[in-house]
PDB file of C-alpha atoms in Angstrom:
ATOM      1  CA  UNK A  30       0.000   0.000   0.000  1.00 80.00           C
ATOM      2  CA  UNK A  31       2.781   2.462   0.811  1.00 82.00           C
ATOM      3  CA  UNK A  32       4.611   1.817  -2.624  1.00 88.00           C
ATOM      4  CA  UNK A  33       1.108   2.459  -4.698  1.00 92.00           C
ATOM      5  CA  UNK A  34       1.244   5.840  -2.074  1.00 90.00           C
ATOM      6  CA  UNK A  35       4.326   6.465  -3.232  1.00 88.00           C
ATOM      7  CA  UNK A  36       4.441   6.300  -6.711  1.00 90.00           C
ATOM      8  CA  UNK A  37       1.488   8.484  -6.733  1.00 93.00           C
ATOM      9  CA  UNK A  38       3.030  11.334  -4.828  1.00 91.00           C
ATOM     10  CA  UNK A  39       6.201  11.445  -6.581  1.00 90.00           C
ATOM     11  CA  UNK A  40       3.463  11.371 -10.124  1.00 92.00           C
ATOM     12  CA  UNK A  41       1.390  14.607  -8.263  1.00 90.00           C
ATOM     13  CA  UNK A  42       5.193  15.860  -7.101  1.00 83.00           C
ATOM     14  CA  UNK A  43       6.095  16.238 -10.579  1.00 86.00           C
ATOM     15  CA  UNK A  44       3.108  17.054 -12.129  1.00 86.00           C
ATOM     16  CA  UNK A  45       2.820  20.235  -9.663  1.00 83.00           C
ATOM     17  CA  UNK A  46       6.354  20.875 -10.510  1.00 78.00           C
ATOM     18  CA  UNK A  47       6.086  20.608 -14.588  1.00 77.00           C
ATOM     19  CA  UNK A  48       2.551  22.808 -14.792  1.00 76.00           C
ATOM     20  CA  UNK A  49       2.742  25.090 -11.892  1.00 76.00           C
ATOM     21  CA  UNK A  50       3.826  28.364 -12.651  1.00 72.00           C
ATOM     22  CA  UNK A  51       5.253  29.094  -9.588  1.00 71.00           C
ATOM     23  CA  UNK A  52       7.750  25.948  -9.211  1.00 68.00           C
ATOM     24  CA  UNK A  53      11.532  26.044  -9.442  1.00 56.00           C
ATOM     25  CA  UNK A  54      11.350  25.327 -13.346  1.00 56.00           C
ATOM     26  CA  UNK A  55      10.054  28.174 -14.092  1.00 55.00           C
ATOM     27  CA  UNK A  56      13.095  30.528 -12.167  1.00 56.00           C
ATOM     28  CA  UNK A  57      15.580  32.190 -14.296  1.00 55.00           C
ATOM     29  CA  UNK A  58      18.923  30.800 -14.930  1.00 56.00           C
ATOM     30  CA  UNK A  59      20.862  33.783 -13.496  1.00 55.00           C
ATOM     31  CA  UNK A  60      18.387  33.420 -10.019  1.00 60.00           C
ATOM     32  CA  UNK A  61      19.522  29.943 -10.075  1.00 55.00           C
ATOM     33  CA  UNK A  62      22.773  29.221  -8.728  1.00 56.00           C
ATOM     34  CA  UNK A  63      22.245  25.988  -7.100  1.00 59.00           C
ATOM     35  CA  UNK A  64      20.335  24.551 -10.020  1.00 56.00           C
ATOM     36  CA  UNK A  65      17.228  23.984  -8.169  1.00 56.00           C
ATOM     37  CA  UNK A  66      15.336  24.087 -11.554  1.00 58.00           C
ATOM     38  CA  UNK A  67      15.807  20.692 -12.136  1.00 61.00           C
ATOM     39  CA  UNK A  68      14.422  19.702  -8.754  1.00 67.00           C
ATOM     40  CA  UNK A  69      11.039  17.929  -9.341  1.00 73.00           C
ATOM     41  CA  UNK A  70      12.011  15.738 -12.376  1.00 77.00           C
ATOM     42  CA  UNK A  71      10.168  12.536 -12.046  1.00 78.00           C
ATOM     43  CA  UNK A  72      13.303  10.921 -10.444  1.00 83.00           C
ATOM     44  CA  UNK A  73      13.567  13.693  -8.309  1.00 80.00           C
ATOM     45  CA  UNK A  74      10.042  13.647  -7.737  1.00 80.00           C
ATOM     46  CA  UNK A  75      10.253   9.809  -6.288  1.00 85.00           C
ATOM     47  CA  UNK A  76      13.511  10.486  -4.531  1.00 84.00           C
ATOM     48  CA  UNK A  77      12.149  13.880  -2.911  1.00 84.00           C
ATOM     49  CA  UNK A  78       9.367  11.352  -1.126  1.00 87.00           C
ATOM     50  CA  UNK A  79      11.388   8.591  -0.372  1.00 88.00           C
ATOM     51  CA  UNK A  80      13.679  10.617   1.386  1.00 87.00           C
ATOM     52  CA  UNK A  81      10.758  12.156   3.563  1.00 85.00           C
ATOM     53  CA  UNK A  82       9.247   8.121   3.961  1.00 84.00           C
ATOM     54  CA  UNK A  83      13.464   7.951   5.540  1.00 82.00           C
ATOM     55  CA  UNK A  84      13.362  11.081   7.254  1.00 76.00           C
ATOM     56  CA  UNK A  85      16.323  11.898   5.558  1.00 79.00           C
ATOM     57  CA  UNK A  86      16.009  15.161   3.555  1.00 73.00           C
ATOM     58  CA  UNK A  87      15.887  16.569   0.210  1.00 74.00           C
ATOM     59  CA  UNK A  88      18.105  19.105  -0.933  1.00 71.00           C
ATOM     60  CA  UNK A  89      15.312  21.206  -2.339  1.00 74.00           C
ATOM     61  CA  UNK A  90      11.639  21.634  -0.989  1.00 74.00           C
ATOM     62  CA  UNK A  91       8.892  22.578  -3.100  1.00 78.00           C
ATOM     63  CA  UNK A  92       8.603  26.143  -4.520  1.00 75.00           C
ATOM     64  CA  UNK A  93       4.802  26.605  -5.534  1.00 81.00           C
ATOM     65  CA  UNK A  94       2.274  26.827  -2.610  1.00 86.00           C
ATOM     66  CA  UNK A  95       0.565  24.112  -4.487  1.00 86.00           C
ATOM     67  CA  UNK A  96       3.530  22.050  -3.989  1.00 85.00           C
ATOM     68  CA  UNK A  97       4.304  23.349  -0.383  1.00 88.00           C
ATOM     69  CA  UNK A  98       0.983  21.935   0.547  1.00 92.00           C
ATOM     70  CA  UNK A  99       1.054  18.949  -0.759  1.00 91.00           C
ATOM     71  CA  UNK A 100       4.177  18.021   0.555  1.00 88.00           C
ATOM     72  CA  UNK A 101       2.797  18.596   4.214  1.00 93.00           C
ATOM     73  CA  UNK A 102      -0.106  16.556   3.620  1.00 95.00           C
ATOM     74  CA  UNK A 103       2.636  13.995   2.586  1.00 92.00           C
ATOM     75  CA  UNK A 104       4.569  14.789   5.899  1.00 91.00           C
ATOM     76  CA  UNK A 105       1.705  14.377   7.815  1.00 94.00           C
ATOM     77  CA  UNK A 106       0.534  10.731   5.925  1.00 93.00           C
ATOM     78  CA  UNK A 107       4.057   9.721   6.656  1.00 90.00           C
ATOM     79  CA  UNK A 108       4.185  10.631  10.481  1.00 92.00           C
ATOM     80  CA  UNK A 109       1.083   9.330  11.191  1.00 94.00           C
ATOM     81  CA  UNK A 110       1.842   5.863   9.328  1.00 92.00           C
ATOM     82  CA  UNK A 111       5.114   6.368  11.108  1.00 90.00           C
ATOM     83  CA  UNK A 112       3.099   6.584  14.321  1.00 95.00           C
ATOM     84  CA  UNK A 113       0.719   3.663  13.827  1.00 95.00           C
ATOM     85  CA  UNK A 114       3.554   1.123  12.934  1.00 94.00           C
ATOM     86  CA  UNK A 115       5.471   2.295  16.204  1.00 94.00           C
ATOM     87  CA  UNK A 116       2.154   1.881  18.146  1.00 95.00           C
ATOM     88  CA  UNK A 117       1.372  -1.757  16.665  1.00 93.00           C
ATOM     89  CA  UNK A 118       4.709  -3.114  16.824  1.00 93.00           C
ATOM     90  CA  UNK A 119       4.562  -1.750  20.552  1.00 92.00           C
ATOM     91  CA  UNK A 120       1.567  -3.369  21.432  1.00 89.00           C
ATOM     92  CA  UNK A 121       2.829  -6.678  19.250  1.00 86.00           C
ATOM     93  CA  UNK A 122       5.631  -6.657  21.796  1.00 87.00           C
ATOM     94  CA  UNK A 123       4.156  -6.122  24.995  1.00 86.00           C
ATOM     95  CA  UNK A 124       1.591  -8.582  24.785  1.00 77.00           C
ATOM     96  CA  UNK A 125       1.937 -11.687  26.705  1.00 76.00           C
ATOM     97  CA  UNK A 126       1.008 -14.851  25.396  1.00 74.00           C
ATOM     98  CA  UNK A 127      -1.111 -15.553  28.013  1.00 73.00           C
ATOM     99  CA  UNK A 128      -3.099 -12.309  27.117  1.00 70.00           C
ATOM    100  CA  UNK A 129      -4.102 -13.497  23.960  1.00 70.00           C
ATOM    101  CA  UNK A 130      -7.032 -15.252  24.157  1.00 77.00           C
ATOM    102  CA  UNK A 131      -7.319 -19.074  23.090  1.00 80.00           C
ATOM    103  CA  UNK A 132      -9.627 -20.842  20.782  1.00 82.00           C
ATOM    104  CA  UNK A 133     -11.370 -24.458  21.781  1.00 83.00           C
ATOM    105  CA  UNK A 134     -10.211 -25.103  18.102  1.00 85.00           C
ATOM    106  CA  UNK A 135      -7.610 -24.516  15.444  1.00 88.00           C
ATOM    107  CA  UNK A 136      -9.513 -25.507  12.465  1.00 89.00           C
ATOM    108  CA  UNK A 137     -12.989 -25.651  11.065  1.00 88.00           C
ATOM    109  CA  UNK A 138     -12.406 -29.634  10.855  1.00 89.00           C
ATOM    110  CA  UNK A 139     -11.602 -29.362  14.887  1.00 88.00           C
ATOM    111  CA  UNK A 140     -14.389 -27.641  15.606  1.00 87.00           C
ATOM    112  CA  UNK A 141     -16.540 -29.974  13.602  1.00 88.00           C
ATOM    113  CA  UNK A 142     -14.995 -32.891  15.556  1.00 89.00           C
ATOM    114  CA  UNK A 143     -15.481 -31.311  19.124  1.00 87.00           C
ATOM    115  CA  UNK A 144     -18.814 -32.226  20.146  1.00 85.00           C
ATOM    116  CA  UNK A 145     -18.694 -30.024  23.440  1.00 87.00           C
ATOM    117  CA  UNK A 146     -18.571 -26.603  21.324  1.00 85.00           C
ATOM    118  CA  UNK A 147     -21.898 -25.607  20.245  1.00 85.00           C
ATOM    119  CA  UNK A 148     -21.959 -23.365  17.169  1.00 86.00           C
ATOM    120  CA  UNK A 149     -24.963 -20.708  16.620  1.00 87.00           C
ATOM    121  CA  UNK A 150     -25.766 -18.616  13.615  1.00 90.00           C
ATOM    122  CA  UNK A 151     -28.960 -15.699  13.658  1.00 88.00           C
ATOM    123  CA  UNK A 152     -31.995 -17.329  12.302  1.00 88.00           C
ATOM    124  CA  UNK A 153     -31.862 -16.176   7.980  1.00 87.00           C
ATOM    125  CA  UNK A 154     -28.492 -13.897   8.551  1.00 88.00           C
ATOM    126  CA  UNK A 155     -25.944 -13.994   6.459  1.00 90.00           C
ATOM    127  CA  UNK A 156     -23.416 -16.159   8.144  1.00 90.00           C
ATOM    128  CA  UNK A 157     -26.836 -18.919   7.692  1.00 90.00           C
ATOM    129  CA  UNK A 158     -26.935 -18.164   4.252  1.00 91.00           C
ATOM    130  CA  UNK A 159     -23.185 -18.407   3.461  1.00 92.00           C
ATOM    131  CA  UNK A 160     -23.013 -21.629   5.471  1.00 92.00           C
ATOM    132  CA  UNK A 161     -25.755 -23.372   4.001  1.00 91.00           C
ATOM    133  CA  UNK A 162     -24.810 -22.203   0.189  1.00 92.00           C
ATOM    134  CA  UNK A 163     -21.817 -23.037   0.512  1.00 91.00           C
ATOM    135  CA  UNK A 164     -19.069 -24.460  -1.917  1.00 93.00           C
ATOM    136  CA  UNK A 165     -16.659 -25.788   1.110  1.00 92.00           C
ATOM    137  CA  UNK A 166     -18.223 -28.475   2.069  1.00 92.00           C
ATOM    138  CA  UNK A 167     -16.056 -28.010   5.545  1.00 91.00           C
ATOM    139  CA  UNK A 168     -18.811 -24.568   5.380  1.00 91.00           C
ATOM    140  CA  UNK A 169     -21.495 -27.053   4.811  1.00 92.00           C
ATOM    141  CA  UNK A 170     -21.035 -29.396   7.602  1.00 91.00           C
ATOM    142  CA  UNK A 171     -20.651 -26.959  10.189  1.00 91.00           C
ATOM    143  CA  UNK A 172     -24.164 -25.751   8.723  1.00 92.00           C
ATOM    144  CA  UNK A 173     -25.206 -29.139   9.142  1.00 92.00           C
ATOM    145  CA  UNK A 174     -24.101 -29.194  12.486  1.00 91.00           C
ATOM    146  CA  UNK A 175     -25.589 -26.159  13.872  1.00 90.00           C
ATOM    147  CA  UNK A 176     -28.969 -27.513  12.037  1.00 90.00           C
ATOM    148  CA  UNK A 177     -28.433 -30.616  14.394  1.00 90.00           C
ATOM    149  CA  UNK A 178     -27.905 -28.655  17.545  1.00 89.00           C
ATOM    150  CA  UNK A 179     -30.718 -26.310  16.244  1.00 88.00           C
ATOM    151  CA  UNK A 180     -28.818 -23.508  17.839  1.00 87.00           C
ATOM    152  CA  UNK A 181     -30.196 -20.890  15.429  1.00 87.00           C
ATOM    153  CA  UNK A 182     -30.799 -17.832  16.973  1.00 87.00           C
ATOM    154  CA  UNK A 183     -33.762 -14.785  16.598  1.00 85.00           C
ATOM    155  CA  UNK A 184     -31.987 -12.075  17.366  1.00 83.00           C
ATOM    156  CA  UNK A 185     -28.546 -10.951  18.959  1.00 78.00           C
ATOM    157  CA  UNK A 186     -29.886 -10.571  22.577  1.00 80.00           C
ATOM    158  CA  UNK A 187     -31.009 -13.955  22.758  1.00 76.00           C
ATOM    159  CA  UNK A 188     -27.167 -14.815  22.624  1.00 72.00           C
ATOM    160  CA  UNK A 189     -25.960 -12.478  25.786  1.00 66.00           C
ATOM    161  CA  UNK A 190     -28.109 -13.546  27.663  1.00 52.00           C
TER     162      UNK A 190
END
């Protein structure tokens, strides 16, 4: 998902820098020295977002307030993804094995051979209707499972309590 992300923004990076007027390709040569004009090719473009994904830098920022803003709403999709992978891989890491709740069963087959787990569905939901139409025919026996325990169910409150 990040790579589609990024080949997009460095496509909008360089489009703002080709067509906007106010970009670093359109700033005369003598106003130049440190050839910024040739700053949001589409290489440059690519590169100018990687290095923000790396938090590295880029020698030149955009020019245009087109391009300004765009590359903040970049900054801003890249700290917050930066922020939600730091916050999952914390949690990932903190949590105890004995935290994470256990299944009776691994598989659909071992909960089709466990006779102690009953298995409910709501009375003409979907989950029913998937079940019963089924391909699987794993999906079809537990169907024809929770038709033998008749543990088909009105509504959700009938469930809790």
């Amino acid at each position: 998902m990040l790579l589609v992300v990024l080949l997009l923004i460095g496509i909008v990076f360089f489009v703002i820098g080709k067509f906007s007027p106010y970009e670093w390709g359109n700033v005369a040569a003598d106003r130049d020295p440190r050839g910024a004009k040739n700053s949001f090719t589409l290489r440059n473009s690519y590169l100018f977002a990687l290095s923000t994904i790396t938090w590295q830098g880029f020698r030149e920022a955009p020019h245009s307030l087109s391009g300004r803003i765009m590359a903040a709403f970049w900054w801003m999709f890249i700290l917050f993804s930066l922020i939600a992978y730091t916050a999952n891989l914390t949690a990932y890491f903190l949590a105890r094995p004995e935290q994470i709740p256990k299944m009776p069963f691994k598989t659909y087959e071992d909960l089709l051979a466990d006779t102690n787990i009953r298995v409910g569905v709501l009375l003409s939901g979907s989950t029913e209707s998937l079940l019963r139409n089924s391909r699987s025919e794993t999906l079809r026996s537990i169907y024809s499972k929770i038709n033998a325990q008749n543990t088909f169910v009105g509504s959700y409150s009938e469930v809790r309590s």
